[in-house]
Coordinates of C-alpha atoms in Angstrom, one line a residue:
M1 CA -2.9 16.7 32.3
A2 CA 0.9 18.1 30.8
V3 CA 3.6 16.3 31.7
T4 CA 6.2 17.2 34.4
N5 CA 9.9 18.0 33.5
N6 CA 10.5 15.3 35.8
D7 CA 7.8 13.2 34.0
K8 CA 9.6 13.8 31.0
R9 CA 13.1 12.8 32.2
Q10 CA 11.8 9.4 33.3
L11 CA 10.2 9.3 29.4
M12 CA 11.7 8.4 25.8
S13 CA 12.2 11.0 23.3
A14 CA 10.5 10.5 19.9
I15 CA 14.1 11.7 18.0
I16 CA 15.6 8.8 19.6
L17 CA 12.3 6.5 17.8
L18 CA 13.1 9.3 14.7
L19 CA 16.9 8.7 14.5
L20 CA 17.0 5.1 14.8
G21 CA 14.5 4.1 12.4
L22 CA 15.3 6.7 9.4
G23 CA 19.0 5.6 9.8
G24 CA 17.4 1.5 10.1
M25 CA 15.9 2.1 6.7
A26 CA 18.1 4.5 5.2
A27 CA 21.1 1.9 5.8
G28 CA 18.9 -1.1 4.3
Y29 CA 18.2 0.9 1.2
F30 CA 22.0 2.4 0.5
V31 CA 23.9 -1.6 1.4
Y32 CA 21.1 -4.3 1.6
S33 CA 19.2 -3.5 -0.9
R34 CA 22.4 -2.8 -3.8
F35 CA 23.1 -6.6 -2.4
I36 CA 20.0 -7.6 -3.2
A37 CA 19.5 -5.6 -6.8
S38 CA 23.3 -6.9 -7.9
R39 CA 23.8 -10.0 -6.7
I40 CA 20.2 -11.8 -5.8
Y41 CA 17.2 -10.1 -8.9
K42 CA 21.3 -9.3 -10.9
L43 CA 19.5 -6.2 -12.4
D44 CA 20.8 -6.0 -15.6
P45 CA 20.9 -2.4 -17.0
N46 CA 20.4 -3.9 -21.3
F47 CA 17.2 -5.9 -20.7
R48 CA 14.6 -4.3 -22.8
T49 CA 11.6 -3.6 -20.6
P50 CA 8.4 -4.2 -21.3
A51 CA 8.0 -0.4 -21.6
H52 CA 10.2 -0.2 -24.3
A53 CA 8.9 -3.8 -25.7
F54 CA 5.1 -2.8 -25.9
E55 CA 4.8 0.7 -25.8
D56 CA 1.1 1.9 -26.6
G57 CA 1.3 5.9 -25.4
I58 CA -1.6 4.2 -22.1
D59 CA -0.2 1.6 -20.1
F60 CA 3.1 1.2 -21.3
V61 CA 4.9 3.4 -21.3
P62 CA 8.6 4.1 -20.7
T63 CA 9.3 6.3 -17.6
N64 CA 11.4 8.8 -15.7
R65 CA 12.5 7.2 -12.5
Y66 CA 11.7 9.9 -10.1
V67 CA 8.4 9.6 -11.7
L68 CA 7.1 6.3 -11.8
W69 CA 9.1 6.0 -8.3
G70 CA 6.0 9.0 -7.0
H71 CA 3.4 6.7 -9.0
H72 CA 4.8 3.6 -7.3
F73 CA 5.1 4.7 -3.7
T74 CA 1.9 6.8 -3.3
S75 CA -0.4 4.0 -4.9
V76 CA 1.4 1.6 -2.5
A77 CA 0.4 4.0 0.2
G78 CA -2.8 5.4 0.4
A79 CA -3.7 4.9 4.0
A80 CA -3.0 1.9 5.5
P81 CA 0.5 2.7 6.5
I82 CA -0.8 5.2 8.8
V83 CA -3.6 3.5 10.0
G84 CA -1.9 -0.3 10.9
P85 CA 0.7 1.5 12.7
A86 CA -1.7 3.7 14.4
I87 CA -3.9 0.5 15.5
A88 CA -0.9 -1.5 16.7
V89 CA 1.0 0.9 19.1
I90 CA -2.5 -0.7 21.4
W91 CA 0.6 -3.0 22.5
G92 CA 2.9 -0.5 23.0
W93 CA 5.7 1.6 20.2
L94 CA 8.3 -1.0 20.8
P95 CA 6.1 -4.0 18.5
A96 CA 5.5 -1.7 16.5
F97 CA 8.6 0.1 15.9
L98 CA 10.5 -3.2 15.5
W99 CA 8.0 -4.3 12.9
V100 CA 8.2 -1.8 10.8
V101 CA 11.9 -0.9 10.7
L102 CA 12.3 -4.4 10.2
G103 CA 10.7 -5.4 8.4
T104 CA 10.9 -2.3 5.7
I105 CA 14.0 -3.3 5.6
F106 CA 14.4 -7.3 5.4
F107 CA 11.1 -7.9 3.8
A108 CA 9.1 -4.7 1.7
G109 CA 12.1 -3.8 0.3
V110 CA 12.7 -7.6 -1.1
H111 CA 9.4 -8.4 -1.9
D112 CA 8.6 -5.4 -3.4
S113 CA 11.5 -4.8 -5.6
G114 CA 11.4 -8.2 -6.8
A115 CA 7.6 -8.7 -7.6
L116 CA 8.7 -5.7 -10.1
W117 CA 11.7 -7.4 -11.3
A118 CA 9.8 -11.5 -11.5
S119 CA 7.3 -9.6 -13.7
V120 CA 9.4 -6.9 -16.6
R121 CA 11.0 -11.1 -16.9
N122 CA 7.9 -11.9 -17.7
R123 CA 6.5 -9.6 -20.1
A124 CA 4.7 -7.2 -17.7
K125 CA 2.2 -9.8 -15.9
S126 CA 0.4 -9.3 -13.0
V127 CA 2.1 -11.5 -10.2
G128 CA -1.2 -14.0 -10.5
A129 CA -0.9 -14.3 -14.1
L130 CA 2.5 -15.2 -14.3
T131 CA 2.4 -17.5 -11.4
G132 CA 0.6 -20.0 -14.4
E133 CA 4.5 -19.8 -16.0
V134 CA 6.3 -20.6 -12.7
V135 CA 4.4 -23.2 -11.2
G136 CA 1.2 -24.0 -13.5
R137 CA -2.3 -23.4 -14.3
R138 CA -4.0 -24.5 -11.3
A139 CA -2.2 -22.3 -8.7
R140 CA -2.3 -19.4 -11.3
T141 CA -6.8 -19.9 -11.4
V142 CA -6.5 -19.8 -7.4
F143 CA -4.1 -17.1 -7.0
M144 CA -5.9 -14.4 -9.0
I145 CA -9.1 -15.8 -6.8
V146 CA -6.9 -14.1 -3.8
I147 CA -5.7 -11.3 -5.8
F148 CA -9.4 -10.0 -7.4
L149 CA -10.6 -10.5 -2.9
V150 CA -8.0 -8.0 -2.2
L151 CA -8.2 -5.4 -4.5
L152 CA -12.4 -5.7 -3.8
M153 CA -11.5 -5.0 -0.8
V154 CA -9.2 -2.5 -1.4
N155 CA -11.6 -0.5 -4.5
A156 CA -14.6 -0.9 -1.9
V157 CA -12.7 0.7 1.3
F158 CA -11.3 2.9 0.3
G159 CA -14.3 4.8 -1.2
V160 CA -15.7 4.4 2.3
V161 CA -13.4 6.1 3.6
I162 CA -12.1 9.3 1.2
A163 CA -15.8 9.9 1.6
K164 CA -15.5 9.9 5.3
L165 CA -13.0 12.0 5.5
L166 CA -15.1 14.1 3.1
I167 CA -17.9 14.5 5.1
N168 CA -15.7 14.8 8.2
N169 CA -13.5 17.3 6.8
P170 CA -15.4 19.8 4.2
G171 CA -12.3 22.0 4.1
A172 CA -10.6 18.9 2.3
V173 CA -13.1 18.8 -0.4
V174 CA -10.9 21.6 -3.0
P175 CA -7.5 20.6 -2.1
V176 CA -8.8 16.5 -3.0
W177 CA -10.6 17.3 -5.9
G178 CA -8.3 20.2 -6.8
A179 CA -4.7 17.8 -7.2
I180 CA -7.0 16.3 -10.3
A181 CA -6.9 19.7 -12.2
V182 CA -3.1 20.1 -11.4
A183 CA -1.8 16.6 -12.3
L184 CA -3.4 17.2 -15.9
V185 CA -1.7 20.2 -15.5
I186 CA 1.4 18.7 -14.3
G187 CA 1.1 15.8 -17.1
Q188 CA 1.5 17.8 -20.1
L189 CA 4.2 19.8 -18.7
I190 CA 6.2 16.6 -18.4
Y191 CA 5.7 14.7 -21.4
R192 CA 5.6 17.8 -23.3
R193 CA 8.3 18.9 -22.0
V194 CA 7.6 22.4 -21.6
I195 CA 9.8 23.0 -18.8
G196 CA 12.0 21.0 -16.9
L197 CA 11.2 18.3 -14.0
G198 CA 12.8 20.1 -11.5
L199 CA 10.9 23.7 -11.9
V200 CA 7.5 21.4 -12.4
S201 CA 8.2 19.4 -9.4
V202 CA 8.3 22.9 -7.1
L203 CA 5.2 24.5 -9.3
G204 CA 3.0 21.5 -8.4
V205 CA 4.1 21.5 -4.4
A206 CA 2.9 25.0 -4.6
A207 CA 0.1 25.0 -6.1
L208 CA -1.1 21.8 -3.9
Y209 CA -0.3 23.5 -0.6
S210 CA -2.2 26.3 -1.8
L211 CA -5.2 24.2 -2.0
I212 CA -4.1 22.8 0.9
Y213 CA -4.2 26.9 2.8
V214 CA -7.2 27.8 0.6
G215 CA -9.4 24.5 0.9
P216 CA -10.5 25.0 4.9
S217 CA -11.6 29.1 4.0
V218 CA -13.8 27.3 1.1
P219 CA -15.3 24.1 2.8
I220 CA -18.0 22.1 0.7
A221 CA -20.5 19.5 2.1
L222 CA -22.5 17.6 -0.6
P223 CA -26.2 17.6 1.1
D224 CA -28.0 15.3 3.2
Q225 CA -30.1 13.6 0.3
V226 CA -29.3 14.2 -3.4
M227 CA -31.6 12.2 -5.5
G228 CA -32.4 9.5 -2.6
L229 CA -28.6 8.3 -1.8
S230 CA -27.1 9.9 1.8
A231 CA -24.2 12.3 1.5
N232 CA -21.7 9.4 1.8
A233 CA -22.9 7.3 -1.2
S234 CA -23.5 10.3 -3.5
W235 CA -19.5 10.6 -2.4
I236 CA -18.8 7.3 -3.7
L237 CA -20.2 7.3 -6.6
L238 CA -18.7 10.1 -8.2
L239 CA -15.6 9.0 -6.4
F240 CA -15.9 5.2 -8.8
A241 CA -16.9 7.9 -11.6
Y242 CA -13.6 9.7 -11.5
A243 CA -11.9 5.9 -10.6
A244 CA -13.1 4.4 -14.2
V245 CA -11.9 7.3 -15.9
A246 CA -8.6 7.8 -14.5
S247 CA -8.1 3.5 -15.2
L248 CA -9.0 4.6 -19.0
L249 CA -6.7 7.6 -19.4
P250 CA -3.3 7.1 -20.6
V251 CA -0.8 6.4 -17.6
W252 CA 1.1 9.7 -18.3
M253 CA -1.9 11.5 -18.2
L254 CA -3.4 11.6 -15.4
L255 CA -1.9 8.5 -12.9
Q256 CA 1.4 9.0 -13.2
P257 CA 1.7 12.8 -12.4
R258 CA -1.1 12.7 -9.4
D259 CA 1.2 10.3 -8.0
Y260 CA 4.4 12.0 -8.7
I261 CA 3.2 14.8 -7.4
N262 CA 1.3 12.8 -4.1
G263 CA 4.6 11.7 -3.8
L264 CA 6.4 15.2 -3.3
Q265 CA 3.9 16.6 -0.9
L266 CA 4.4 13.6 1.6
F267 CA 7.9 14.3 1.6
V268 CA 7.2 17.9 2.5
G269 CA 4.6 16.7 4.8
L270 CA 7.2 14.4 7.1
I271 CA 10.0 16.7 6.7
L272 CA 7.5 18.9 8.2
L273 CA 6.9 16.9 10.8
Y274 CA 9.4 15.0 11.7
G275 CA 11.5 18.5 11.8
A276 CA 8.3 19.7 14.5
V277 CA 9.8 16.0 16.4
L278 CA 13.4 17.7 16.4
L279 CA 12.4 21.5 17.4
G280 CA 10.2 20.3 20.0
N281 CA 10.9 17.1 21.2
P282 CA 8.2 15.3 22.4
H283 CA 8.0 12.4 24.3
V284 CA 6.6 9.3 23.8
V285 CA 4.0 8.6 26.4
A286 CA 2.8 5.9 25.4
P287 CA 4.1 2.5 27.0
M288 CA 6.7 0.7 25.4
I289 CA 5.3 -2.5 26.1
N290 CA 1.6 -2.2 26.9
S291 CA 1.2 -4.8 30.2
D292 CA -2.7 -3.4 30.2
I293 CA -4.5 -3.5 27.4
P294 CA -7.9 -3.1 27.0
A295 CA -10.2 -6.7 27.7
G296 CA -10.9 -8.2 24.5
T297 CA -7.5 -6.9 22.4
P298 CA -6.4 -10.3 20.0
S299 CA -2.6 -11.7 20.7
L300 CA 0.1 -9.7 19.8
I301 CA 1.3 -12.8 18.1
P302 CA 0.1 -13.2 15.0
L303 CA -2.2 -10.3 15.3
L304 CA 1.0 -7.6 14.8
F305 CA 1.7 -9.1 11.4
V306 CA -1.2 -8.8 9.8
T307 CA -2.6 -5.6 11.6
I308 CA 0.6 -3.5 10.5
A309 CA 0.9 -4.5 6.6
C310 CA 1.9 -1.7 4.8
G311 CA 5.1 -0.3 6.5
A312 CA 6.0 -3.4 7.0
I313 CA 5.1 -5.6 3.9
S314 CA 2.2 -6.0 2.2
G315 CA 0.8 -7.8 -1.0
F316 CA -0.8 -5.3 -2.6
H317 CA 2.7 -3.9 -3.4
G318 CA 3.3 -6.3 -5.5
L319 CA -0.1 -5.9 -7.1
V320 CA 1.3 -2.3 -8.4
A321 CA 4.7 -3.3 -8.8
S322 CA 3.5 -6.0 -11.7
G323 CA 0.9 -4.7 -12.6
T324 CA 0.8 -0.6 -13.1
S325 CA 4.7 0.0 -12.8
S326 CA 6.6 -2.5 -14.3
K327 CA 4.7 -1.5 -17.4
Q328 CA 6.4 1.6 -17.0
L329 CA 9.8 0.6 -15.9
D330 CA 12.3 2.2 -18.2
K331 CA 16.1 0.5 -17.2
E332 CA 15.7 -2.9 -15.2
T333 CA 18.4 -1.4 -12.7
D334 CA 15.0 1.0 -11.5
A335 CA 13.5 -1.3 -9.9
R336 CA 15.5 -0.8 -6.9
F337 CA 14.7 2.6 -6.6
V338 CA 11.7 2.3 -7.6
G339 CA 10.7 -0.5 -5.5
Y340 CA 13.0 -1.0 -2.7
F341 CA 12.9 3.2 -1.9
G342 CA 9.2 2.6 -2.5
A343 CA 9.4 0.9 0.4
V344 CA 11.1 2.9 2.1
G345 CA 9.0 5.8 2.1
E346 CA 6.1 3.9 3.2
G347 CA 8.1 2.5 6.2
A348 CA 8.9 6.3 6.7
L349 CA 5.2 7.2 6.7
A350 CA 4.1 4.4 9.1
L351 CA 7.3 5.5 11.2
A352 CA 5.7 8.7 11.5
A353 CA 2.2 7.4 12.5
I354 CA 3.9 5.7 15.3
I355 CA 5.7 9.1 16.5
A356 CA 2.0 10.9 15.8
A357 CA 0.0 8.2 17.5
T358 CA 2.7 7.7 20.8
A359 CA 4.0 10.9 21.3
G360 CA 1.0 13.5 19.8
F361 CA -0.8 13.5 23.6
A362 CA -0.2 15.2 26.3
S363 CA 0.2 12.2 29.1
L364 CA -0.1 8.5 29.5
A365 CA -3.9 9.0 30.4
D366 CA -5.1 11.0 27.3
W367 CA -3.2 7.9 25.3
Q368 CA -5.1 5.6 27.2
A369 CA -8.7 7.3 26.4
V370 CA -8.0 7.3 22.9
Y371 CA -6.9 3.6 22.9
T372 CA -9.6 1.7 24.8
A373 CA -10.7 -0.8 22.9
F374 CA -8.6 -2.8 20.0
G375 CA -9.2 -1.0 16.5
Q376 CA -9.6 2.4 17.9
G377 CA -6.6 5.5 17.1
S378 CA -5.6 4.7 13.9
L379 CA -6.9 8.4 12.1
T380 CA -7.6 10.2 14.3
A381 CA -4.4 9.2 16.9
F382 CA -2.5 10.2 14.1
V383 CA -4.1 13.3 12.4
D384 CA -5.0 14.7 16.2
G385 CA -1.4 13.4 17.4
G386 CA 0.6 15.0 14.4
A387 CA -1.2 18.4 14.5
N388 CA -0.2 18.5 18.3
I389 CA 3.1 18.0 17.5
L390 CA 2.8 20.6 14.5
A391 CA 1.6 22.9 16.6
N392 CA 4.2 22.2 19.2
G393 CA 7.8 22.0 17.6
M394 CA 6.4 24.3 14.2
G395 CA 4.4 27.1 16.2
M396 CA 2.0 25.8 13.1
D397 CA -1.8 26.4 13.4
A398 CA -2.9 23.6 14.8
G399 CA -6.9 23.4 12.3
V400 CA -4.5 23.7 9.6
A401 CA -2.2 21.0 10.4
A402 CA -4.7 18.9 11.2
T403 CA -6.0 19.9 8.3
L404 CA -2.8 19.6 6.1
L405 CA -2.5 16.0 7.9
T406 CA -6.1 14.9 6.9
V407 CA -5.5 16.0 2.7
M408 CA -2.5 13.8 3.1
A409 CA -4.6 10.3 4.0
A410 CA -7.2 11.7 1.7
L411 CA -4.9 12.3 -1.3
F412 CA -3.2 8.6 -0.6
A413 CA -6.1 7.0 -0.3
G414 CA -7.3 8.4 -3.7
T415 CA -4.3 7.6 -5.3
T416 CA -4.2 4.3 -4.3
M417 CA -7.9 4.0 -5.2
D418 CA -7.0 5.2 -8.8
T419 CA -4.5 2.4 -9.7
G420 CA -6.3 0.0 -7.6
L421 CA -9.0 0.1 -10.0
R422 CA -6.9 0.2 -13.4
L423 CA -5.3 -3.1 -11.3
Q424 CA -8.9 -4.7 -11.1
R425 CA -9.3 -4.1 -14.8
Y426 CA -5.8 -5.8 -15.5
I427 CA -7.4 -8.3 -14.3
F428 CA -10.6 -8.7 -15.8
Q429 CA -8.5 -8.3 -19.2
E430 CA -5.9 -11.3 -18.1
W431 CA -8.7 -13.5 -17.2
G432 CA -10.1 -12.9 -20.6
E433 CA -6.9 -13.7 -22.5
I434 CA -6.8 -16.6 -20.4
Y435 CA -10.5 -18.1 -20.8
Q436 CA -10.2 -16.6 -24.6
Q437 CA -12.8 -14.0 -24.1
K438 CA -12.2 -11.5 -26.2
W439 CA -14.7 -8.8 -24.9
M440 CA -13.2 -8.8 -22.0
T441 CA -9.9 -8.0 -23.1
R442 CA -10.5 -4.7 -24.0
P443 CA -10.1 -1.8 -21.8
L444 CA -14.0 -0.2 -21.3
P445 CA -15.6 -3.2 -20.4
A446 CA -12.8 -4.5 -18.1
T447 CA -13.3 -1.6 -16.2
L448 CA -17.0 -1.2 -15.9
L449 CA -16.4 -4.8 -14.8
A450 CA -14.2 -3.3 -11.9
V451 CA -16.5 -0.6 -11.0
A452 CA -19.4 -2.5 -11.0
S453 CA -18.5 -5.5 -9.3
C454 CA -16.3 -3.0 -6.6
L455 CA -20.3 -1.1 -6.8
L456 CA -22.0 -4.5 -5.6
L457 CA -20.3 -4.8 -2.8
A458 CA -20.8 -1.7 -2.0
F459 CA -24.6 -1.4 -2.4
G460 CA -25.5 -4.6 -2.3
A461 CA -24.0 -5.4 1.2
G462 CA -24.0 -2.0 2.5
G463 CA -27.4 -1.2 1.5
A464 CA -28.0 2.4 0.6
D465 CA -25.6 4.2 2.4
G466 CA -22.6 2.1 0.0
S467 CA -20.7 1.0 3.2
G468 CA -20.2 -2.4 2.5
G469 CA -16.7 -2.9 1.9
L470 CA -16.5 -2.7 5.5
L471 CA -18.2 -5.6 5.6
I472 CA -15.2 -7.4 4.5
W473 CA -12.8 -5.7 5.5
P474 CA -11.6 -7.4 8.8
L475 CA -10.6 -10.4 6.5
F476 CA -8.0 -7.8 4.4
G477 CA -5.1 -7.8 6.8
T478 CA -5.0 -12.0 6.5
T479 CA -6.0 -11.4 3.0
N480 CA -3.2 -9.1 1.8
Q481 CA -0.4 -10.7 4.0
L482 CA -0.8 -14.4 2.5
L483 CA -0.8 -12.6 -1.1
A484 CA 2.4 -11.1 0.4
G485 CA 4.0 -14.7 1.3
L486 CA 2.7 -16.5 -2.0
T487 CA 4.7 -13.9 -3.9
L488 CA 7.5 -14.7 -2.5
L489 CA 6.7 -18.2 -3.2
V490 CA 7.2 -17.0 -6.6
I491 CA 9.8 -14.6 -6.6
T492 CA 11.6 -17.9 -4.5
I493 CA 11.1 -20.1 -7.0
M494 CA 12.5 -17.7 -10.3
L495 CA 15.7 -17.8 -8.2
V496 CA 15.8 -21.5 -7.8
K497 CA 15.4 -22.1 -11.1
R498 CA 17.9 -19.9 -12.5
G499 CA 20.3 -21.3 -9.9
R500 CA 20.6 -17.9 -7.3
P501 CA 20.3 -18.0 -3.5
A502 CA 17.2 -18.1 -2.3
I503 CA 17.1 -17.4 2.0
Y504 CA 16.6 -14.0 1.5
T505 CA 13.1 -14.4 -0.1
L506 CA 12.5 -18.0 1.3
A507 CA 12.9 -16.8 4.7
P508 CA 10.6 -13.9 5.1
L509 CA 8.2 -15.7 3.2
V510 CA 8.0 -18.7 5.5
F511 CA 8.2 -16.5 9.0
L512 CA 5.0 -14.9 6.5
L513 CA 2.6 -17.7 5.6
V514 CA 3.1 -19.1 9.1
M515 CA 2.1 -16.0 11.5
T516 CA -0.8 -15.4 8.9
L517 CA -1.7 -18.9 8.8
F518 CA -2.3 -19.1 12.0
A519 CA -4.0 -15.6 12.2
L520 CA -6.8 -17.0 10.2
L521 CA -7.2 -20.2 11.7
M522 CA -7.7 -17.0 15.0
Q523 CA -10.0 -15.6 12.7
L524 CA -12.4 -18.2 11.8
K525 CA -12.4 -18.7 16.2
S526 CA -13.8 -15.5 16.5
F527 CA -16.3 -15.6 13.8
Y528 CA -18.0 -18.9 14.7
E529 CA -18.1 -17.2 18.1
K530 CA -19.5 -14.3 17.0
Q531 CA -21.5 -16.2 14.6
D532 CA -21.0 -14.5 11.7
W533 CA -21.7 -16.9 9.0
F534 CA -20.8 -14.8 6.5
L535 CA -17.0 -13.7 7.1
L536 CA -16.7 -17.7 8.6
G537 CA -17.0 -18.6 5.0
L538 CA -15.5 -16.5 3.1
D539 CA -11.9 -17.1 5.1
L540 CA -12.4 -20.2 5.0
V541 CA -12.6 -19.8 1.3
V542 CA -9.4 -17.3 1.7
L543 CA -7.5 -20.5 3.9
V544 CA -8.1 -22.8 1.5
A545 CA -7.1 -20.9 -1.4
A546 CA -4.1 -20.1 0.5
L547 CA -3.6 -23.5 1.5
L548 CA -3.5 -25.1 -2.3
V549 CA -1.4 -22.2 -3.5
T550 CA 0.8 -23.1 -0.9
L551 CA 1.3 -26.8 -1.9
E552 CA 1.3 -25.8 -5.3
C553 CA 4.5 -23.5 -5.1
T554 CA 6.3 -25.8 -2.7
A555 CA 5.8 -28.7 -5.3
S556 CA 7.6 -26.2 -7.8
L557 CA 10.0 -25.4 -5.7
K558 CA 11.3 -29.3 -5.1
R559 CA 10.9 -29.6 -8.6
A560 CA 12.8 -26.6 -9.3
F561 CA 15.6 -27.1 -6.6
K562 CA 16.3 -30.8 -7.8
A563 CA 15.9 -29.7 -11.7
P564 CA 19.5 -28.2 -13.3
P565 CA 19.6 -24.1 -13.6
E566 CA 17.7 -22.9 -16.6
T567 CA 19.6 -20.9 -18.3
V568 CA 18.3 -17.6 -19.0

């Protein structure tokens, strides 16, 4: 059923959403982030960053801020800023839109740049490890368990997500794996200074889009059974083998250039999608506030704020900022561009997901046919809706458009998995330092432990199919948002100890902790009613851990308010 001209007059143009969303985020970066960077974090261009202090050519590498932005942004983006908003529009487009835009400006940007600043000022330690110095040992121990759970969920689930994308779209295999070869070449060109960064960028993006064009004509599919393993399990093992190697290579060789080129291709993709919106002027067919939500859909409050994490605020961003990005920051002042603008990039992607999932359908009936239950929509709504917008606005072939968007999602999931496994390796190495286990501080044993823990979850809980990561995924949203709130708590304590205004981090963290703890309690009730004792027990562990860290941090915050400011 097509939308008539009379219907269109009653619908809102997607152009309005685009201009309001991007305009608000631009104002946030050019105005609000400048205030936060100069008056609150007081970023110092003369401060010697850990990238210079501990330069080793492997993990600690001073990096051009544009290249580092590409690494940071694509590492934190993954598929989450697409999936979350595309699910959340089931409550209507307005709540999702407001949370993405306001969350990017006042929550995510402050959180991401703050985590980067806090880590840089503490020898590039992860947010969990530096909690020991800022708050105390007990808080550090519990906090690092929460961090480990988040990384375990991300790595195990993204392995499944990428595997399914490659199985469902064999045409994406060549561009997804070919991007690795492109990144290796780009890394050499950048760091051997063979040619300038501008030309490298053009060549890299051209090579990547050439692969996307060639991919559908050279589809690759694994056999249904390989040595007794399904195609899904085989892809998962291949992905973790690659991620293990990537974790051990110097960051400049693969991780940085891969993320940088992926960041550029995202902007090309966004320009195409937003350009199609401007040219085709699609109308939002989904309701502003959905009063006819499907049965079984949870309440908007507090679930909206954990369903959309990446794209508004996400604890995983703090792990990347304090894990890999802080070890590569050339100047402390680059934290504003890398951290805050990285959040803006992700907000722009989440905005595109909202538009694709609400304006990419011919009619309200078509939209309702997809959104029949909570959790529906997701990547399918983004890919199909975005392909329709590109086909109508740009005249692009719908199949090519769908492949482009699928590859975009798969590449982001892959870069997040690369960084996530490296971060897990760092966690094991930090545990080795804390508990004086020297063998764990070495990269290879720590990497093997990280891979083993992910595969144990994938195959131990999921059987021969390797999809065990999906078992604990329902807890990701709440655990991830708790991590974001607790990271803001650590940043707030650092600010108070330095005698600086803390309201700009304190207000977001209070809101986030209240909403997330509320959501955790609702999940407990749901797991109990379903008699899902495993998730119920794990939910209790996360809830108790969060309460313990919150109490420790609150006590530390009270002491900081009473004590005279530190001389830094």
